[in-house]
Amino acid sequence: MAVYQRHPRYSILLGLLLVATFYVLLPRGPPAHEVEIFRVDGTVSNRIQRANRIYDRFLVQRAGLIQKFGPTPQDVMMFPPDVEPWPAYTVWDFFPAAYNCPHEVERIGALGDGGKWVCGLPLVKNKQDCVVYSFGINHESSFEAEILKSTRHCEIWGYDYTVKSFGPEIDTSLTPRTHFHPYTLGGWDGTGPDDSKMYTLESLMQQNGHKHIDILKIDIEGWEFETLDTVLKPYLDTGRPLPFGQLQIEIHVWNKNFPQFLKWWENLEKVGLRPFWTEPNMVYQNYNRMAHSDLAEVSFFSPGFSFKTLADIDF
């Protein structure tokens, strides 16, 4: 008599072994989350939708962090002092670059101070109407020079009332695609600091005959708060989409408190701007070692603008 006939329990074990072997060898598809990732990464529009969902989850996390260290924004410090209970945060922890740029990200310009992080520069390499605005030159134009070298048609409009031209990094062969004016960016047309001419972004675009700006760089040493408040107000009030695809800006949080900075940042978010890269200014930190980490380069992506102009372009 066979063993499995004399001992029924062996029959049960043998059956379980066969079932387990069949289950292991059975072909299976990838888990549901992997299928979703493959699907959403197929097109630019789907990658943007995915990035939007991720950023929405981050906004919930930020509210929780404020609750944890607040519980209100008025209770949150920009840089907590080095005393007990030593809360483990700075202002920058509430505002990370939590948005995924759907294109290639590249640092453009000099290493160290002067360079900026750009999303999708190859998309404008051969773009006929590529427009770049740069506010704040300060004798250093490595960012602008590399954009000109990396593209065929991009033209750059530079504005800075404290200097008379772009920096020396721009080769003379590239100057035909540059346009410099000693103007100030402001919230109205009129007279700016040191009797300089001041214009709104919309006025400058009208003067230049532009309907859009592909890349907007702003480095105006602390004036970015008042300036962007007024620049963005028409778009906040009317709901019109922003006329620029991305914003590279150096933020200086000198003398700001957390509620002020939170409100300003949330206004950027309300018009659709999403941070995709952050780089602390360690040069400033090195020369101001007893000061806080007040300066950071932040790059923002404008999904609404890019969805309409770049959604059908892939690498």
CSV table of C-alpha atoms in Angstrom, one decimal:
chain,number,residue,atom,x,y,z
A,1,MET,CA,0.0,0.0,0.0
A,2,ALA,CA,1.3,3.5,-0.9
A,3,VAL,CA,2.5,5.8,1.9
A,4,TYR,CA,-0.1,8.4,1.1
A,5,GLN,CA,-2.8,5.7,1.4
A,6,ARG,CA,-1.6,4.5,4.7
A,7,HIS,CA,-1.1,8.0,6.1
A,8,PRO,CA,-3.8,10.5,4.8
A,9,ARG,CA,-1.9,13.4,6.4
A,10,TYR,CA,0.8,13.0,3.8
A,11,SER,CA,-1.8,13.4,1.1
A,12,ILE,CA,-2.8,16.7,2.6
A,13,LEU,CA,0.8,17.9,2.8
A,14,LEU,CA,1.5,16.8,-0.7
A,15,GLY,CA,-1.6,18.7,-1.9
A,16,LEU,CA,-0.5,21.8,-0.1
A,17,LEU,CA,2.9,21.5,-1.6
A,18,LEU,CA,1.5,21.3,-5.1
A,19,VAL,CA,-0.8,24.3,-4.6
A,20,ALA,CA,2.1,26.4,-3.2
A,21,THR,CA,4.3,25.4,-6.2
A,22,PHE,CA,1.6,26.3,-8.7
A,23,TYR,CA,1.1,29.7,-7.0
A,24,VAL,CA,4.8,30.5,-7.1
A,25,LEU,CA,5.1,29.6,-10.8
A,26,LEU,CA,1.8,31.3,-11.8
A,27,PRO,CA,2.6,34.3,-14.1
A,28,ARG,CA,1.6,37.6,-12.5
A,29,GLY,CA,1.5,41.2,-13.7
A,30,PRO,CA,3.2,44.1,-11.8
A,31,PRO,CA,1.6,45.5,-8.7
A,32,ALA,CA,-1.1,48.1,-9.3
A,33,HIS,CA,1.1,51.1,-8.2
A,34,GLU,CA,3.8,50.1,-10.7
A,35,VAL,CA,1.2,50.0,-13.5
A,36,GLU,CA,0.1,53.5,-12.6
A,37,ILE,CA,3.7,54.9,-12.6
A,38,PHE,CA,4.3,53.4,-16.1
A,39,ARG,CA,1.1,54.9,-17.4
A,40,VAL,CA,1.5,58.4,-16.0
A,41,ASP,CA,5.1,58.8,-17.1
A,42,GLY,CA,4.2,58.3,-20.8
A,43,THR,CA,3.4,61.9,-21.7
A,44,VAL,CA,4.2,65.3,-20.4
A,45,SER,CA,0.5,66.0,-19.5
A,46,ASN,CA,0.3,62.8,-17.5
A,47,ARG,CA,3.6,63.6,-15.7
A,48,ILE,CA,2.2,67.0,-14.8
A,49,GLN,CA,-1.0,65.4,-13.4
A,50,ARG,CA,1.1,63.1,-11.3
A,51,ALA,CA,3.3,66.0,-10.0
A,52,ASN,CA,0.2,67.9,-9.1
A,53,ARG,CA,-1.2,65.0,-7.0
A,54,ILE,CA,2.2,64.7,-5.2
A,55,TYR,CA,2.2,68.4,-4.5
A,56,ASP,CA,-1.3,68.3,-3.2
A,57,ARG,CA,-0.2,65.7,-0.6
A,58,PHE,CA,2.7,67.9,0.3
A,59,LEU,CA,0.4,70.8,1.1
A,60,VAL,CA,-1.4,68.6,3.6
A,61,GLN,CA,1.9,67.7,5.2
A,62,ARG,CA,2.9,71.4,5.4
A,63,ALA,CA,-0.3,72.2,7.3
A,64,GLY,CA,0.5,69.4,9.7
A,65,LEU,CA,4.0,70.7,10.3
A,66,ILE,CA,2.6,74.1,11.1
A,67,GLN,CA,0.2,72.5,13.5
A,68,LYS,CA,3.1,70.6,15.1
A,69,PHE,CA,5.4,73.5,15.7
A,70,GLY,CA,2.7,76.2,16.0
A,71,PRO,CA,0.0,75.4,16.2
A,72,THR,CA,-0.7,78.6,14.2
A,73,PRO,CA,1.6,80.4,11.7
A,74,GLN,CA,2.0,83.2,14.2
A,75,ASP,CA,3.7,80.7,16.6
A,76,VAL,CA,6.2,79.4,14.1
A,77,MET,CA,9.7,81.0,14.1
A,78,MET,CA,11.8,81.4,11.0
A,79,PHE,CA,14.9,80.1,12.6
A,80,PRO,CA,14.4,78.7,16.2
A,81,PRO,CA,17.1,79.7,18.7
A,82,ASP,CA,19.7,77.2,19.9
A,83,VAL,CA,17.9,76.5,23.2
A,84,GLU,CA,15.7,73.7,24.6
A,85,PRO,CA,13.5,72.1,23.2
A,86,TRP,CA,15.5,72.6,20.0
A,87,PRO,CA,12.7,72.2,17.5
A,88,ALA,CA,14.1,70.4,14.4
A,89,TYR,CA,13.2,72.9,11.6
A,90,THR,CA,13.9,76.1,9.8
A,91,VAL,CA,11.6,78.1,7.6
A,92,TRP,CA,12.9,76.3,4.5
A,93,ASP,CA,11.6,72.9,5.8
A,94,PHE,CA,8.0,74.3,5.3
A,95,PHE,CA,8.8,75.2,1.6
A,96,PRO,CA,10.8,72.4,-0.1
A,97,ALA,CA,11.0,71.9,-3.8
A,98,ALA,CA,8.2,69.3,-3.7
A,99,TYR,CA,7.1,69.6,-7.4
A,100,ASN,CA,8.5,67.3,-10.0
A,101,CYS,CA,9.5,69.1,-13.2
A,102,PRO,CA,8.2,66.9,-16.1
A,103,HIS,CA,11.3,67.7,-18.2
A,104,GLU,CA,15.1,67.5,-17.9
A,105,VAL,CA,16.5,69.7,-15.1
A,106,GLU,CA,19.8,71.4,-15.5
A,107,ARG,CA,21.9,73.9,-13.7
A,108,ILE,CA,22.7,76.8,-16.0
A,109,GLY,CA,25.4,79.3,-15.4
A,110,ALA,CA,28.5,79.4,-13.1
A,111,LEU,CA,29.0,77.0,-10.3
A,112,GLY,CA,28.6,78.8,-7.0
A,113,ASP,CA,26.9,82.2,-7.1
A,114,GLY,CA,25.3,83.0,-10.4
A,115,GLY,CA,23.9,79.7,-11.6
A,116,LYS,CA,20.2,78.8,-11.7
A,117,TRP,CA,18.3,75.5,-12.1
A,118,VAL,CA,16.1,75.4,-15.3
A,119,CYS,CA,13.4,72.9,-16.3
A,120,GLY,CA,13.4,71.7,-19.9
A,121,LEU,CA,16.0,73.9,-21.6
A,122,PRO,CA,16.3,71.5,-24.5
A,123,LEU,CA,12.7,72.3,-25.4
A,124,VAL,CA,13.6,75.8,-26.4
A,125,LYS,CA,16.9,74.9,-28.1
A,126,ASN,CA,15.3,75.4,-31.5
A,127,LYS,CA,12.3,77.4,-30.5
A,128,GLN,CA,11.9,80.4,-32.9
A,129,ASP,CA,10.2,82.7,-30.4
A,130,CYS,CA,12.2,81.9,-27.3
A,131,VAL,CA,12.0,84.8,-24.8
A,132,VAL,CA,14.0,85.2,-21.6
A,133,TYR,CA,13.7,88.1,-19.1
A,134,SER,CA,16.5,88.7,-16.6
A,135,PHE,CA,16.0,91.2,-13.7
A,136,GLY,CA,19.1,91.8,-11.7
A,137,ILE,CA,22.5,91.6,-13.5
A,138,ASN,CA,25.0,92.9,-11.0
A,139,HIS,CA,28.0,92.4,-13.4
A,140,GLU,CA,27.5,88.6,-13.6
A,141,SER,CA,25.9,87.1,-16.7
A,142,SER,CA,27.0,83.5,-16.8
A,143,PHE,CA,23.4,82.3,-16.6
A,144,GLU,CA,22.4,84.4,-19.6
A,145,ALA,CA,25.5,83.5,-21.5
A,146,GLU,CA,24.9,79.8,-21.2
A,147,ILE,CA,21.3,80.1,-22.3
A,148,LEU,CA,22.5,81.9,-25.4
A,149,LYS,CA,25.2,79.3,-26.2
A,150,SER,CA,22.7,76.4,-25.6
A,151,THR,CA,20.0,77.7,-27.9
A,152,ARG,CA,19.7,78.9,-31.5
A,153,HIS,CA,17.0,81.6,-31.2
A,154,CYS,CA,16.5,82.6,-27.6
A,155,GLU,CA,16.8,86.4,-27.0
A,156,ILE,CA,17.4,87.9,-23.6
A,157,TRP,CA,16.0,91.1,-22.2
A,158,GLY,CA,18.0,92.3,-19.2
A,159,TYR,CA,17.1,94.9,-16.6
A,160,ASP,CA,19.2,96.4,-13.8
A,161,TYR,CA,19.3,100.1,-12.9
A,162,THR,CA,22.6,99.6,-10.9
A,163,VAL,CA,24.7,98.7,-14.0
A,164,LYS,CA,25.1,99.8,-17.6
A,165,SER,CA,25.2,96.4,-19.4
A,166,PHE,CA,25.3,92.7,-19.1
A,167,GLY,CA,28.3,91.1,-17.5
A,168,PRO,CA,31.5,90.1,-19.4
A,169,GLU,CA,30.5,86.5,-19.7
A,170,ILE,CA,28.5,87.1,-22.8
A,171,ASP,CA,30.6,86.8,-25.9
A,172,THR,CA,30.4,89.6,-28.5
A,173,SER,CA,29.1,87.1,-31.1
A,174,LEU,CA,26.0,86.6,-28.9
A,175,THR,CA,25.2,90.2,-28.1
A,176,PRO,CA,22.8,90.6,-31.1
A,177,ARG,CA,20.4,88.4,-29.2
A,178,THR,CA,20.6,90.5,-26.0
A,179,HIS,CA,18.8,93.7,-25.1
A,180,PHE,CA,19.7,95.7,-21.9
A,181,HIS,CA,17.9,98.5,-20.2
A,182,PRO,CA,18.7,100.2,-16.9
A,183,TYR,CA,15.1,99.8,-15.7
A,184,THR,CA,13.5,98.7,-12.4
A,185,LEU,CA,10.8,96.1,-12.2
A,186,GLY,CA,7.9,97.4,-10.1
A,187,GLY,CA,4.2,97.4,-9.4
A,188,TRP,CA,3.5,100.5,-11.5
A,189,ASP,CA,5.0,102.6,-14.2
A,190,GLY,CA,6.9,105.5,-12.8
A,191,THR,CA,10.1,106.4,-11.0
A,192,GLY,CA,12.1,103.8,-9.1
A,193,PRO,CA,15.1,103.9,-6.8
A,194,ASP,CA,17.8,106.5,-7.7
A,195,ASP,CA,15.3,108.1,-10.2
A,196,SER,CA,15.5,105.0,-12.4
A,197,LYS,CA,12.7,104.3,-14.8
A,198,MET,CA,10.3,101.7,-13.3
A,199,TYR,CA,7.9,99.5,-15.2
A,200,THR,CA,5.5,96.6,-14.5
A,201,LEU,CA,6.2,93.3,-16.2
A,202,GLU,CA,3.1,93.7,-18.4
A,203,SER,CA,4.3,97.1,-19.5
A,204,LEU,CA,7.7,95.8,-20.5
A,205,MET,CA,6.2,92.9,-22.4
A,206,GLN,CA,4.0,95.4,-24.3
A,207,GLN,CA,7.0,97.6,-25.1
A,208,ASN,CA,8.8,94.5,-26.4
A,209,GLY,CA,5.8,93.1,-28.3
A,210,HIS,CA,5.8,89.9,-26.2
A,211,LYS,CA,2.8,87.6,-25.3
A,212,HIS,CA,4.9,85.1,-23.3
A,213,ILE,CA,8.2,84.7,-21.5
A,214,ASP,CA,9.8,81.2,-21.5
A,215,ILE,CA,12.2,81.8,-18.6
A,216,LEU,CA,11.9,84.6,-16.1
A,217,LYS,CA,14.9,85.3,-13.7
A,218,ILE,CA,14.6,87.7,-10.8
A,219,ASP,CA,17.5,88.5,-8.4
A,220,ILE,CA,16.8,91.9,-6.9
A,221,GLU,CA,18.3,91.6,-3.4
A,222,GLY,CA,15.2,91.5,-1.1
A,223,TRP,CA,12.8,93.5,-3.3
A,224,GLU,CA,11.3,90.3,-4.6
A,225,PHE,CA,8.5,90.3,-2.0
A,226,GLU,CA,6.9,93.7,-2.8
A,227,THR,CA,7.7,93.3,-6.5
A,228,LEU,CA,6.2,89.9,-7.0
A,229,ASP,CA,3.2,90.9,-4.9
A,230,THR,CA,2.4,93.6,-7.4
A,231,VAL,CA,3.5,91.7,-10.5
A,232,LEU,CA,1.2,88.8,-9.6
A,233,LYS,CA,-1.8,90.8,-8.4
A,234,PRO,CA,-3.5,91.1,-11.8
A,235,TYR,CA,-3.4,87.3,-12.2
A,236,LEU,CA,-4.6,86.7,-8.7
A,237,ASP,CA,-7.5,89.1,-9.2
A,238,THR,CA,-8.6,87.9,-12.6
A,239,GLY,CA,-7.6,84.2,-12.6
A,240,ARG,CA,-5.7,84.8,-15.9
A,241,PRO,CA,-2.8,82.3,-16.5
A,242,LEU,CA,0.7,83.5,-16.0
A,243,PRO,CA,2.5,84.7,-19.1
A,244,PHE,CA,5.8,82.9,-18.2
A,245,GLY,CA,6.7,79.2,-18.1
A,246,GLN,CA,9.1,79.2,-15.1
A,247,LEU,CA,10.6,81.5,-12.6
A,248,GLN,CA,14.2,81.5,-11.2
A,249,ILE,CA,14.5,83.7,-8.2
A,250,GLU,CA,16.8,84.2,-5.3
A,251,ILE,CA,14.8,84.7,-2.1
A,252,HIS,CA,16.2,86.8,0.8
A,253,VAL,CA,14.2,86.4,4.0
A,254,TRP,CA,15.9,89.2,5.8
A,255,ASN,CA,13.6,90.7,8.5
A,256,LYS,CA,10.6,88.5,7.5
A,257,ASN,CA,8.4,86.6,10.0
A,258,PHE,CA,6.8,83.3,9.2
A,259,PRO,CA,3.2,84.5,8.6
A,260,GLN,CA,4.5,87.1,6.2
A,261,PHE,CA,6.6,84.6,4.3
A,262,LEU,CA,3.8,82.0,4.3
A,263,LYS,CA,1.3,84.4,2.8
A,264,TRP,CA,3.7,85.5,0.1
A,265,TRP,CA,4.6,81.9,-0.8
A,266,GLU,CA,0.9,80.9,-0.9
A,267,ASN,CA,0.2,83.7,-3.3
A,268,LEU,CA,2.8,82.2,-5.7
A,269,GLU,CA,1.0,78.9,-5.3
A,270,LYS,CA,-2.4,80.5,-6.0
A,271,VAL,CA,-1.3,81.7,-9.4
A,272,GLY,CA,0.0,78.2,-10.2
A,273,LEU,CA,3.7,78.4,-9.5
A,274,ARG,CA,5.3,75.2,-8.1
A,275,PRO,CA,8.9,74.9,-6.7
A,276,PHE,CA,10.9,72.2,-8.4
A,277,TRP,CA,14.4,73.0,-7.1
A,278,THR,CA,16.0,74.7,-4.1
A,279,GLU,CA,19.6,75.6,-3.6
A,280,PRO,CA,20.8,77.4,-0.4
A,281,ASN,CA,23.2,80.3,-0.9
A,282,MET,CA,26.3,78.8,0.8
A,283,VAL,CA,28.5,81.7,-0.4
A,284,TYR,CA,26.4,84.1,1.7
A,285,GLN,CA,26.4,81.7,4.6
A,286,ASN,CA,30.2,81.3,4.5
A,287,TYR,CA,30.7,85.1,4.8
A,288,ASN,CA,27.9,85.5,7.4
A,289,ARG,CA,28.6,82.6,9.7
A,290,MET,CA,26.8,84.0,12.7
A,291,ALA,CA,23.7,84.8,10.6
A,292,HIS,CA,20.8,82.6,9.6
A,293,SER,CA,20.4,80.8,6.3
A,294,ASP,CA,18.5,83.8,4.9
A,295,LEU,CA,19.2,83.3,1.1
A,296,ALA,CA,18.1,80.5,-1.2
A,297,GLU,CA,17.8,80.1,-4.9
A,298,VAL,CA,14.3,78.6,-5.8
A,299,SER,CA,13.1,77.6,-9.3
A,300,PHE,CA,9.4,77.5,-9.9
A,301,PHE,CA,7.5,75.8,-12.7
A,302,SER,CA,4.3,77.0,-14.2
A,303,PRO,CA,2.3,73.9,-15.2
A,304,GLY,CA,-0.6,75.8,-16.8
A,305,PHE,CA,1.7,77.7,-19.2
A,306,SER,CA,3.8,74.6,-20.0
A,307,PHE,CA,0.8,72.4,-20.5
A,308,LYS,CA,-0.5,74.6,-23.2
A,309,THR,CA,2.8,75.3,-25.0
A,310,LEU,CA,4.9,72.2,-24.4
A,311,ALA,CA,2.5,69.3,-23.6
A,312,ASP,CA,3.0,67.6,-26.9
A,313,ILE,CA,6.8,67.8,-26.9
A,314,ASP,CA,8.8,64.9,-25.4
A,315,PHE,CA,12.5,64.0,-25.3
